[in-house]
Coordinates of C-alpha atoms in Angstrom, one line a residue:
Chain S
M1 CA -4.2 -19.2 32.2
N2 CA -1.3 -20.3 34.4
D3 CA 2.2 -18.9 33.8
S4 CA 4.0 -21.5 35.5
T5 CA 2.0 -24.4 33.7
G6 CA 2.8 -22.3 30.4
A7 CA 6.4 -22.0 31.3
A8 CA 6.5 -25.8 32.0
T9 CA 5.6 -26.5 28.3
R10 CA 8.3 -24.7 26.7
T11 CA 12.1 -24.0 27.6
S12 CA 11.8 -20.4 27.5
P13 CA 10.7 -18.6 30.8
V14 CA 7.2 -17.0 30.8
I15 CA 7.6 -13.8 32.9
A16 CA 4.6 -11.8 34.3
I17 CA 5.3 -7.7 34.2
D18 CA 2.9 -5.7 36.2
N19 CA 5.1 -2.6 36.4
P20 CA 5.2 -0.9 33.1
E21 CA 8.5 1.0 34.5
D22 CA 10.1 -2.6 34.6
E23 CA 13.7 -2.6 33.4
R24 CA 13.6 -6.0 31.9
I25 CA 11.0 -4.6 29.3
S26 CA 12.6 -1.3 28.6
V27 CA 13.2 -2.5 24.9
F28 CA 9.4 -2.1 24.5
R29 CA 9.0 1.3 26.1
N30 CA 7.4 3.9 23.9
V31 CA 7.7 2.0 20.9
R32 CA 5.9 4.6 18.9
E33 CA 8.3 7.4 19.6
R34 CA 11.5 5.3 19.2
D35 CA 10.8 4.1 15.8
V36 CA 11.1 7.4 14.2
V37 CA 14.8 7.7 15.7
G38 CA 18.0 5.6 15.5
R39 CA 17.6 2.6 17.9
N40 CA 19.2 -0.8 18.4
G41 CA 17.6 -3.5 17.1
F42 CA 14.0 -3.4 16.1
I43 CA 10.4 -4.2 17.0
A44 CA 8.3 -6.5 15.3
E45 CA 4.5 -6.8 16.0
G46 CA 1.9 -9.7 15.3
T47 CA 2.0 -13.3 14.9
V48 CA 2.6 -13.7 11.2
V49 CA 5.7 -11.4 11.2
L50 CA 7.0 -12.9 14.8
E51 CA 6.7 -16.3 12.8
R52 CA 8.8 -14.8 10.0
L53 CA 11.4 -13.6 12.7
L54 CA 11.6 -16.9 14.2
A55 CA 12.4 -18.4 10.7
S56 CA 14.9 -16.2 9.8
P57 CA 18.6 -17.2 9.0
H58 CA 19.4 -13.4 9.6
F59 CA 17.8 -12.1 12.5
R60 CA 16.5 -13.3 16.1
P61 CA 14.5 -12.1 18.6
T62 CA 15.9 -11.0 21.8
C63 CA 12.7 -11.0 23.7
L64 CA 8.8 -11.1 23.5
L65 CA 6.1 -8.7 25.2
I66 CA 2.9 -11.1 24.8
L67 CA -0.6 -9.7 26.1
K68 CA -1.6 -12.1 28.6
N69 CA -4.9 -13.5 27.2
R70 CA -3.2 -14.2 23.8
L71 CA -0.5 -16.3 25.5
A72 CA -2.8 -19.7 24.9
G73 CA -3.7 -18.5 21.5
I74 CA -0.2 -18.8 20.2
E75 CA 1.2 -21.4 22.2
P76 CA 2.3 -23.5 19.1
L77 CA 4.3 -20.3 17.6
L78 CA 5.9 -19.8 21.3
H79 CA 7.3 -23.5 21.3
S80 CA 9.8 -22.5 18.5
V81 CA 11.4 -19.3 20.6
P82 CA 14.8 -20.1 21.6
A83 CA 15.3 -21.1 25.5
D84 CA 17.1 -17.9 26.0
V85 CA 14.7 -15.7 24.9
P86 CA 12.6 -14.6 27.8
I87 CA 8.9 -14.3 27.0
Y88 CA 7.2 -11.2 29.3
I89 CA 3.4 -11.0 29.5
A90 CA 1.5 -8.4 30.7
D91 CA -2.4 -7.4 30.8
R92 CA -3.7 -4.8 28.2
S93 CA -3.4 -1.9 30.5
V94 CA 0.0 -2.2 31.3
M95 CA 1.3 -3.4 27.9
N96 CA -0.1 -0.1 26.4
L97 CA 1.5 2.0 29.1
I98 CA 4.8 0.2 28.1
A99 CA 4.5 0.6 24.4
G100 CA 2.8 3.9 24.5
F101 CA 0.1 3.2 22.1
P102 CA -2.9 0.6 22.0
V103 CA -0.9 -2.5 21.1
H104 CA -4.0 -4.1 19.2
R105 CA -2.1 -7.4 18.0
G106 CA -1.0 -8.1 21.6
V107 CA 2.2 -9.5 20.2
L108 CA 5.7 -7.6 20.2
A109 CA 8.9 -9.2 19.7
H110 CA 12.2 -7.0 19.8
G111 CA 14.8 -8.3 17.6
E112 CA 18.4 -7.8 16.3
P113 CA 20.9 -9.3 13.5
A114 CA 22.1 -12.6 14.1
G115 CA 25.2 -14.1 12.4
A116 CA 28.1 -12.3 10.6
D117 CA 27.5 -10.3 7.6
P118 CA 29.3 -11.8 4.5
G119 CA 30.4 -8.1 3.1
I120 CA 28.6 -6.6 0.2
D121 CA 31.1 -8.1 -2.4
V122 CA 30.6 -11.7 -1.3
A123 CA 26.9 -11.3 -1.3
L124 CA 26.9 -9.8 -4.5
A125 CA 29.2 -12.3 -6.1
S126 CA 26.9 -15.2 -5.0
L127 CA 24.1 -13.6 -6.6
A128 CA 25.2 -12.9 -9.6
V129 CA 26.6 -16.7 -9.8
R130 CA 23.1 -17.6 -9.2
R131 CA 21.7 -15.2 -11.6
K132 CA 19.4 -13.9 -8.9
T133 CA 17.4 -10.5 -9.5
V134 CA 18.0 -7.7 -6.8
V135 CA 16.1 -4.8 -6.4
C136 CA 17.9 -1.4 -5.7
L137 CA 16.3 1.5 -4.1
I138 CA 17.4 4.9 -4.0
G139 CA 16.0 7.6 -1.7
L140 CA 12.6 5.4 -1.1
A141 CA 10.9 7.5 1.5
N142 CA 7.8 5.7 2.6
H143 CA 7.8 3.0 4.9
D144 CA 4.8 1.2 3.7
N145 CA 6.2 1.3 0.2
M146 CA 9.7 -0.3 1.6
G147 CA 7.7 -2.8 3.4
A148 CA 5.7 -3.7 0.0
V149 CA 8.9 -3.9 -1.9
F150 CA 10.0 -6.6 0.4
R151 CA 6.7 -8.7 0.5
N152 CA 7.1 -8.4 -3.4
A153 CA 10.9 -9.3 -3.8
A154 CA 9.9 -12.1 -1.7
A155 CA 7.0 -13.1 -4.1
F156 CA 9.1 -13.2 -7.0
E157 CA 12.3 -14.8 -5.3
A158 CA 14.6 -11.4 -5.5
G159 CA 18.1 -12.3 -3.9
A160 CA 18.7 -9.0 -2.1
V161 CA 17.3 -5.4 -1.6
L162 CA 20.2 -2.8 -2.1
I163 CA 19.5 0.3 -0.2
D164 CA 21.1 3.5 -0.5
R165 CA 21.7 6.0 2.8
S166 CA 18.6 8.3 1.8
C167 CA 16.3 5.3 2.2
C168 CA 13.8 5.2 5.0
D169 CA 14.4 2.3 7.6
P170 CA 13.3 -1.2 6.3
F171 CA 13.1 -2.2 9.9
Y172 CA 10.9 0.8 11.1
R173 CA 8.0 -1.1 12.6
K174 CA 5.3 -0.5 10.0
A175 CA 7.9 -1.4 7.2
I176 CA 8.3 -4.7 9.0
R177 CA 4.4 -5.2 9.3
V178 CA 3.8 -4.3 5.7
S179 CA 6.5 -6.7 4.7
V180 CA 4.9 -9.4 6.3
G181 CA 8.4 -10.0 7.8
Q182 CA 10.0 -10.6 4.5
V183 CA 12.5 -7.8 5.7
F184 CA 13.9 -10.7 8.0
H185 CA 14.4 -12.9 4.9
I186 CA 15.9 -11.1 2.0
P187 CA 19.4 -10.0 2.6
I188 CA 19.6 -6.0 2.6
L189 CA 22.7 -4.5 1.3
R190 CA 23.4 -1.0 2.4
F191 CA 25.6 1.9 0.5
E192 CA 26.2 5.2 1.4
T193 CA 25.8 6.7 -2.2
P194 CA 23.9 5.3 -5.5
A195 CA 27.2 5.8 -7.3
E196 CA 28.7 3.5 -5.2
M197 CA 25.8 0.7 -5.5
L198 CA 25.8 1.1 -9.3
A199 CA 29.6 0.7 -9.1
A200 CA 29.3 -2.5 -7.1
L201 CA 26.4 -4.0 -9.7
M202 CA 28.7 -3.2 -12.5
R203 CA 31.7 -4.9 -10.9
H204 CA 29.7 -7.9 -10.5
G205 CA 28.2 -8.1 -13.9
F206 CA 24.9 -7.3 -13.0
E207 CA 22.6 -6.3 -16.2
V208 CA 21.0 -2.8 -14.5
L209 CA 17.8 -1.9 -15.4
A210 CA 16.5 1.5 -13.9
L211 CA 12.8 2.1 -14.1
T212 CA 11.3 5.7 -15.1
P213 CA 8.2 6.3 -17.1
R214 CA 10.2 7.8 -19.7
G215 CA 12.4 4.5 -20.0
G216 CA 14.2 3.5 -23.5
E217 CA 12.4 0.3 -23.5
A218 CA 8.9 -1.6 -22.4
V219 CA 9.3 -3.9 -19.4
S220 CA 7.2 -6.4 -21.2
G221 CA 9.9 -6.9 -23.9
F222 CA 12.7 -7.3 -21.4
V223 CA 14.9 -10.4 -21.8
P224 CA 17.0 -10.9 -18.8
N225 CA 20.3 -12.3 -19.3
G226 CA 22.0 -13.5 -16.3
A227 CA 21.4 -11.2 -13.0
T228 CA 19.4 -8.3 -13.4
A229 CA 19.5 -5.5 -11.0
L230 CA 16.2 -3.6 -11.2
V231 CA 16.8 0.1 -9.8
L232 CA 13.9 2.2 -8.5
G233 CA 13.6 6.0 -7.3
T234 CA 12.1 8.3 -4.8
E235 CA 8.3 8.3 -4.7
G236 CA 7.5 11.1 -6.9
E237 CA 10.5 12.4 -8.2
G238 CA 11.9 9.0 -9.5
L239 CA 15.4 8.5 -10.3
S240 CA 17.8 11.2 -11.0
P241 CA 19.1 12.3 -14.7
D242 CA 22.4 11.4 -13.6
I243 CA 21.6 7.8 -12.8
L244 CA 19.3 7.5 -15.8
E245 CA 21.8 8.7 -18.2
R246 CA 24.3 5.9 -16.8
T247 CA 21.9 2.9 -17.1
R248 CA 19.7 1.1 -19.6
T249 CA 16.3 2.4 -18.8
A250 CA 12.7 0.6 -18.7
R251 CA 8.9 2.1 -18.5
I252 CA 6.0 0.1 -17.7
E253 CA 3.4 0.6 -20.4
I254 CA 0.3 2.3 -18.5
S255 CA -2.5 4.9 -19.7
P256 CA -1.2 8.2 -21.3
Q257 CA -4.1 9.5 -19.0
V258 CA -2.1 8.5 -15.7
D259 CA 1.0 9.8 -14.4
S260 CA 2.4 6.8 -12.6
L261 CA 2.2 3.7 -10.3
N262 CA 3.0 3.0 -6.9
V263 CA 6.7 2.2 -6.7
A264 CA 6.2 -1.0 -5.1
T265 CA 3.2 -2.0 -7.5
A266 CA 5.8 -0.9 -10.5
A267 CA 8.6 -3.2 -8.8
A268 CA 5.8 -6.3 -8.5
L269 CA 5.3 -5.9 -12.3
V270 CA 8.8 -5.7 -13.4
L271 CA 9.9 -8.6 -10.8
H272 CA 6.9 -10.6 -11.7
H273 CA 7.9 -10.4 -15.5
I274 CA 11.5 -11.3 -15.0
F275 CA 10.5 -14.2 -12.7
T276 CA 8.1 -15.6 -15.1
R277 CA 10.6 -15.3 -18.0
K278 CA 13.4 -16.8 -16.0
Q279 CA 11.1 -19.9 -15.5
Q280 CA 10.2 -20.0 -19.4
Chain Z
M1 CA -2.6 37.4 1.5
N2 CA -5.5 39.6 0.9
D3 CA -9.0 37.8 0.8
S4 CA -10.9 40.5 -1.2
T5 CA -8.0 40.3 -4.0
G6 CA -8.1 36.6 -4.1
A7 CA -12.0 36.6 -4.5
A8 CA -11.6 39.1 -7.3
T9 CA -9.4 37.1 -9.7
R10 CA -12.0 34.0 -9.8
T11 CA -15.5 34.0 -9.7
S12 CA -16.2 31.6 -6.9
P13 CA -16.3 33.5 -3.5
V14 CA -13.3 33.1 -0.7
I15 CA -14.8 33.3 3.0
A16 CA -12.6 33.5 5.9
I17 CA -13.9 31.4 8.6
D18 CA -12.8 32.3 12.3
N19 CA -15.2 30.3 14.2
P20 CA -15.0 26.6 14.2
E21 CA -18.6 26.1 15.0
D22 CA -19.6 28.0 12.1
E23 CA -22.5 26.3 10.4
R24 CA -21.4 26.9 6.7
I25 CA -18.5 24.6 7.2
S26 CA -20.4 21.9 8.8
V27 CA -19.6 19.4 6.4
F28 CA -16.0 19.4 7.3
R29 CA -16.7 19.1 11.2
N30 CA -15.2 15.8 12.9
V31 CA -14.0 14.6 9.3
R32 CA -12.0 11.7 11.1
E33 CA -14.9 10.5 12.8
R34 CA -17.7 10.9 10.2
D35 CA -15.2 9.0 8.2
V36 CA -16.2 5.5 9.5
V37 CA -19.9 6.0 9.5
G38 CA -22.2 6.8 6.7
R39 CA -22.5 10.0 5.5
N40 CA -23.8 12.2 2.6
G41 CA -20.9 13.0 0.1
F42 CA -17.5 12.6 0.9
I43 CA -14.1 14.4 1.9
A44 CA -11.4 14.9 -0.4
E45 CA -7.8 16.0 0.8
G46 CA -4.9 17.5 -0.8
T47 CA -4.3 19.5 -4.1
V48 CA -3.7 16.2 -6.1
V49 CA -6.9 14.6 -5.3
L50 CA -8.8 18.1 -5.5
E51 CA -7.4 18.3 -9.1
R52 CA -8.4 15.1 -10.0
L53 CA -12.3 15.9 -8.2
L54 CA -12.4 19.2 -10.2
A55 CA -11.7 17.1 -13.5
S56 CA -14.2 14.4 -12.8
P57 CA -17.2 13.7 -15.1
H58 CA -19.2 12.0 -12.5
F59 CA -18.4 14.1 -9.0
R60 CA -18.4 17.5 -8.2
P61 CA -17.1 19.7 -5.0
T62 CA -19.8 21.4 -3.1
C63 CA -17.5 23.6 -1.0
L64 CA -13.4 23.5 -0.1
L65 CA -12.2 24.4 3.1
I66 CA -8.2 25.8 2.4
L67 CA -5.5 26.7 5.0
K68 CA -5.2 30.4 4.8
N69 CA -1.5 30.4 4.0
R70 CA -2.0 27.8 1.4
L71 CA -4.2 29.8 -0.9
A72 CA -1.6 31.8 -3.0
G73 CA 0.2 28.6 -3.5
I74 CA -2.9 26.6 -5.3
E75 CA -4.3 29.9 -6.8
P76 CA -4.3 28.3 -10.5
L77 CA -6.1 25.3 -9.2
L78 CA -8.9 27.4 -7.6
H79 CA -9.4 29.3 -10.8
S80 CA -11.1 25.8 -12.2
V81 CA -13.5 25.7 -9.2
P82 CA -17.2 26.2 -10.3
A83 CA -18.6 29.8 -9.5
D84 CA -21.3 28.2 -7.3
V85 CA -19.0 26.5 -4.9
P86 CA -17.6 28.6 -1.9
I87 CA -13.9 28.5 -0.9
Y88 CA -13.8 28.8 2.9
I89 CA -10.4 29.5 4.3
A90 CA -9.2 29.5 7.7
D91 CA -6.1 29.6 9.7
R92 CA -4.6 26.2 11.1
S93 CA -5.6 26.6 14.6
V94 CA -9.1 26.8 13.5
M95 CA -9.2 24.3 10.5
N96 CA -7.5 21.6 12.9
L97 CA -10.6 22.4 15.3
I98 CA -13.0 21.9 12.4
A99 CA -11.4 18.8 11.1
G100 CA -10.8 17.4 14.6
F101 CA -7.5 16.4 13.6
P102 CA -4.2 18.2 12.2
V103 CA -5.1 18.5 8.3
H104 CA -1.4 18.5 7.1
R105 CA -2.4 19.0 3.5
G106 CA -4.2 22.1 4.4
V107 CA -6.7 21.5 1.4
L108 CA -10.0 19.8 1.8
A109 CA -13.2 19.6 -0.4
H110 CA -16.4 18.1 0.2
G111 CA -18.1 16.4 -2.6
E112 CA -21.0 14.8 -4.0
P113 CA -22.2 12.4 -6.9
A114 CA -23.1 14.8 -10.3
G115 CA -25.1 13.8 -13.3
A116 CA -27.6 10.9 -13.5
D117 CA -26.4 7.4 -12.9
P118 CA -27.1 5.4 -16.0
G119 CA -27.6 2.1 -14.2
I120 CA -25.8 -1.0 -14.2
D121 CA -27.2 -2.6 -17.3
V122 CA -26.7 0.5 -19.4
A123 CA -23.3 0.8 -17.8
L124 CA -22.2 -2.9 -18.5
A125 CA -23.5 -3.1 -21.8
S126 CA -21.3 -0.1 -23.0
L127 CA -18.4 -1.7 -21.5
A128 CA -19.0 -4.7 -23.2
V129 CA -19.1 -3.4 -26.6
R130 CA -16.0 -1.7 -25.9
R131 CA -14.4 -4.7 -24.9
K132 CA -13.1 -3.3 -21.5
T133 CA -11.6 -4.8 -18.4
V134 CA -13.7 -4.2 -15.1
V135 CA -12.4 -5.1 -11.8
C136 CA -14.5 -7.0 -9.6
L137 CA -14.1 -6.7 -5.6
I138 CA -16.1 -9.2 -3.3
G139 CA -15.3 -8.4 0.3
L140 CA -12.5 -6.0 0.2
A141 CA -12.4 -4.7 3.6
N142 CA -9.1 -2.3 3.5
H143 CA -9.1 1.0 2.3
D144 CA -5.9 1.3 1.3
N145 CA -6.1 -1.7 -0.8
M146 CA -9.4 0.0 -2.0
G147 CA -8.0 2.9 -3.0
A148 CA -4.7 1.2 -4.5
V149 CA -7.2 -0.8 -6.8
F150 CA -8.5 2.3 -8.4
R151 CA -5.0 3.7 -8.8
N152 CA -4.2 0.5 -10.7
A153 CA -7.4 0.3 -12.4
A154 CA -7.0 3.8 -14.1
A155 CA -2.9 2.7 -14.9
F156 CA -4.3 0.1 -17.0
E157 CA -7.4 1.5 -18.2
A158 CA -10.2 -0.6 -16.7
G159 CA -13.7 0.8 -17.6
A160 CA -15.0 0.0 -14.2
V161 CA -14.9 -1.2 -10.7
L162 CA -17.8 -3.3 -9.6
I163 CA -18.0 -3.8 -5.5
D164 CA -20.5 -5.8 -3.6
R165 CA -22.1 -4.8 -0.2
S166 CA -19.3 -6.3 1.9
C167 CA -16.4 -4.3 0.4
C168 CA -15.5 -1.0 2.2
D169 CA -16.2 2.4 1.3
P170 CA -14.1 3.8 -1.8
F171 CA -15.2 7.2 -0.6
Y172 CA -13.5 6.8 2.5
R173 CA -11.4 9.5 3.1
K174 CA -8.0 7.6 2.9
A175 CA -9.3 5.4 -0.2
I176 CA -9.4 8.4 -1.8
R177 CA -6.2 9.7 -1.1
V178 CA -4.5 6.3 -2.1
S179 CA -6.4 6.1 -5.3
V180 CA -4.7 9.8 -6.2
G181 CA -8.5 10.9 -7.0
Q182 CA -9.0 8.0 -9.5
V183 CA -12.1 6.9 -7.6
F184 CA -13.6 10.2 -9.2
H185 CA -13.1 9.0 -12.7
I186 CA -13.8 5.0 -12.7
P187 CA -17.3 4.4 -12.7
I188 CA -18.2 2.5 -9.7
L189 CA -21.2 -0.3 -10.0
R190 CA -22.5 -1.3 -6.9
F191 CA -24.2 -4.8 -6.1
E192 CA -25.9 -6.4 -3.0
T193 CA -24.4 -9.8 -3.6
P194 CA -21.6 -11.5 -5.6
A195 CA -24.1 -14.0 -6.9
E196 CA -26.1 -10.7 -8.6
M197 CA -22.6 -9.2 -10.0
L198 CA -21.6 -12.6 -11.6
A199 CA -25.2 -12.7 -12.9
A200 CA -24.9 -9.3 -14.4
L201 CA -21.4 -10.0 -16.0
M202 CA -22.4 -13.1 -17.7
R203 CA -25.6 -11.5 -18.8
H204 CA -23.5 -9.1 -20.6
G205 CA -20.9 -11.6 -22.1
F206 CA -18.0 -10.6 -19.9
E207 CA -15.1 -13.2 -19.6
V208 CA -15.1 -13.5 -16.0
L209 CA -11.6 -14.5 -14.6
A210 CA -11.4 -15.3 -10.8
L211 CA -8.0 -14.7 -9.3
T212 CA -6.9 -17.1 -6.7
P213 CA -3.4 -18.6 -5.6
R214 CA -4.8 -21.7 -6.5
G215 CA -6.2 -20.6 -10.0
G216 CA -6.3 -23.2 -12.8
E217 CA -4.3 -21.2 -15.2
A218 CA -1.4 -18.9 -15.1
V219 CA -2.0 -15.4 -15.6
S220 CA 0.8 -14.6 -17.7
G221 CA -0.5 -17.3 -20.2
F222 CA -4.1 -15.8 -20.1
V223 CA -5.2 -14.3 -23.6
P224 CA -8.4 -11.9 -23.3
N225 CA -11.1 -12.7 -25.7
G226 CA -13.6 -9.4 -25.7
A227 CA -14.6 -8.0 -22.2
T228 CA -13.0 -9.4 -19.2
A229 CA -14.0 -9.1 -15.6
L230 CA -11.3 -9.8 -13.2
V231 CA -12.7 -10.9 -9.9
L232 CA -10.9 -10.5 -6.4
G233 CA -11.5 -11.4 -3.1
T234 CA -11.3 -10.2 0.6
E235 CA -7.9 -9.8 1.8
G236 CA -6.5 -13.0 3.6
E237 CA -9.6 -15.4 2.7
G238 CA -9.6 -14.6 -0.9
L239 CA -12.5 -15.8 -2.7
S240 CA -15.2 -18.2 -1.3
P241 CA -15.3 -21.7 -2.9
D242 CA -18.8 -21.0 -4.1
I243 CA -17.6 -18.2 -6.6
L244 CA -14.6 -20.3 -7.6
E245 CA -16.6 -23.1 -8.6
R246 CA -18.9 -21.1 -10.8
T247 CA -15.8 -19.2 -12.7
R248 CA -12.6 -19.9 -14.6
T249 CA -9.8 -19.3 -12.2
A250 CA -6.2 -17.9 -12.8
R251 CA -3.1 -17.6 -10.6
I252 CA 0.0 -15.4 -10.5
E253 CA 3.0 -17.3 -10.4
I254 CA 4.6 -16.6 -7.2
S255 CA 7.5 -18.2 -5.1
P256 CA 6.2 -21.4 -3.4
Q257 CA 7.8 -20.1 -0.3
V258 CA 5.3 -17.2 -0.3
D259 CA 1.8 -17.3 0.7
S260 CA 0.1 -14.6 -1.5
L261 CA 0.4 -10.9 -2.9
N262 CA -1.4 -7.7 -1.8
V263 CA -4.7 -7.7 -3.5
A264 CA -4.1 -4.5 -5.1
T265 CA -0.7 -5.4 -6.5
A266 CA -2.5 -8.7 -7.6
A267 CA -4.9 -6.6 -9.5
A268 CA -2.2 -4.4 -11.2
L269 CA -0.3 -7.7 -12.3
V270 CA -3.5 -8.8 -14.1
L271 CA -4.4 -5.7 -15.5
H272 CA -1.3 -5.1 -16.9
H273 CA -0.9 -8.2 -18.4
I274 CA -4.4 -7.7 -20.0
F275 CA -3.7 -4.2 -21.0
T276 CA -0.4 -5.1 -22.9
R277 CA -2.2 -8.2 -24.6
K278 CA -4.7 -6.1 -25.9
Q279 CA -2.3 -3.5 -27.4
Q280 CA -0.3 -6.3 -29.3

């Protein structure tokens, strides 16, 4: 491994970090603690997620922190890192001290939004015209579930994920990882309240379908007309009666012996149904 | 809280533990470390999982360890604990020292199999006659996925889960938790090799369907005839060519932009399809 040779084969600089207190890598400092509070940008970890970040039209890396002995192995991926994005490298002990936990994957990136946000109404209008399906989350609390919803949304070509203020952060490190980096590719539309979210969907002519174990119709019989908005609620509690009263409701047929499905799994089932229906 | 009063309202004894080294609670000692190695029995945590364990026809608790201040809240559940199962209680500091990690849920149970194992051929013969669907796992490595497969298998009334020797342990604490205790209710049939598993399925006339992104038919067009065996492979790699050559293969229709679904989510999609098809 030779840093200067490595730097010569790509345009972005490779910079060795020996001191965990180095100010240049401060965005990676104590990642675990900073995950749970507000922060600027986000931390992506692992090569698969980094690859998705580099391919994203909505986000970009600001800098990378790579384990020294992983550099050679991910050389091809690093060729697509923009020239103005520094690549910091460190050995394992320094990297763990910086991050504040054992960074098994050896690949961290700090990222931020790129490009202008078109705004909610422009985005929804475009999605409605293209008859896309959107996933609407109200009070989703678990980061694994948040990530899994994005992974499933991507698998079945949902056009956006709408979240209300009470949802957990899709850019929390674990949510990014579980999403396999799909949070960087599916537009996220943020609303203060469920009422504002539903009003915007109605305004743009979405067919709103709220999922609940006591839904009025079985999902397997649902025939989508135009753009569909699938609404999902909090783990455990589900959607509030207030929301269910104002929307068309559907249920997934499951065993009467069983209480419920995982929310991201439920999303996958409905999205798959709509996806295959639209292809018929 | 009064221990003797608590004990008087049920038949199983409530015993206060003050010393983390007490031999009576040795099965709960260093739970986290013991999770990853072989052990006798298993550790179930949380009230929902305990409730499923108490209702299981295949497993039973041998003893419970409950956080003192949670005892009153779960009193109704404890009434269904068999009289010969001791209920140990401890305060938080003692409980954490015993378990070796912060036991947030405050409810631990040690359990073991109950009743005779009918044997693989008797079990498969019964499932085949009842035209049940079974889920077959080959090399499933992740405990979250293992638990989620059981949760989904229960939701869509699969009759058993078959695992080969290279799968991770369904009775690892986290797998039990993610399964919402369904590992205690769905029979598990264990095989040394995939070849032995497939041979047993063929012997009993199961229609074997192996899931792979390059499957020969789309799952949404699959019409089950009789008993179906859904075969799923390792995360990432999937099923080996050797297995795929010998079985009917199916794929889930997903976006060409996306590599794959989570394996437990894929299982849910196929099981839901078969479940609703069989009800038509």
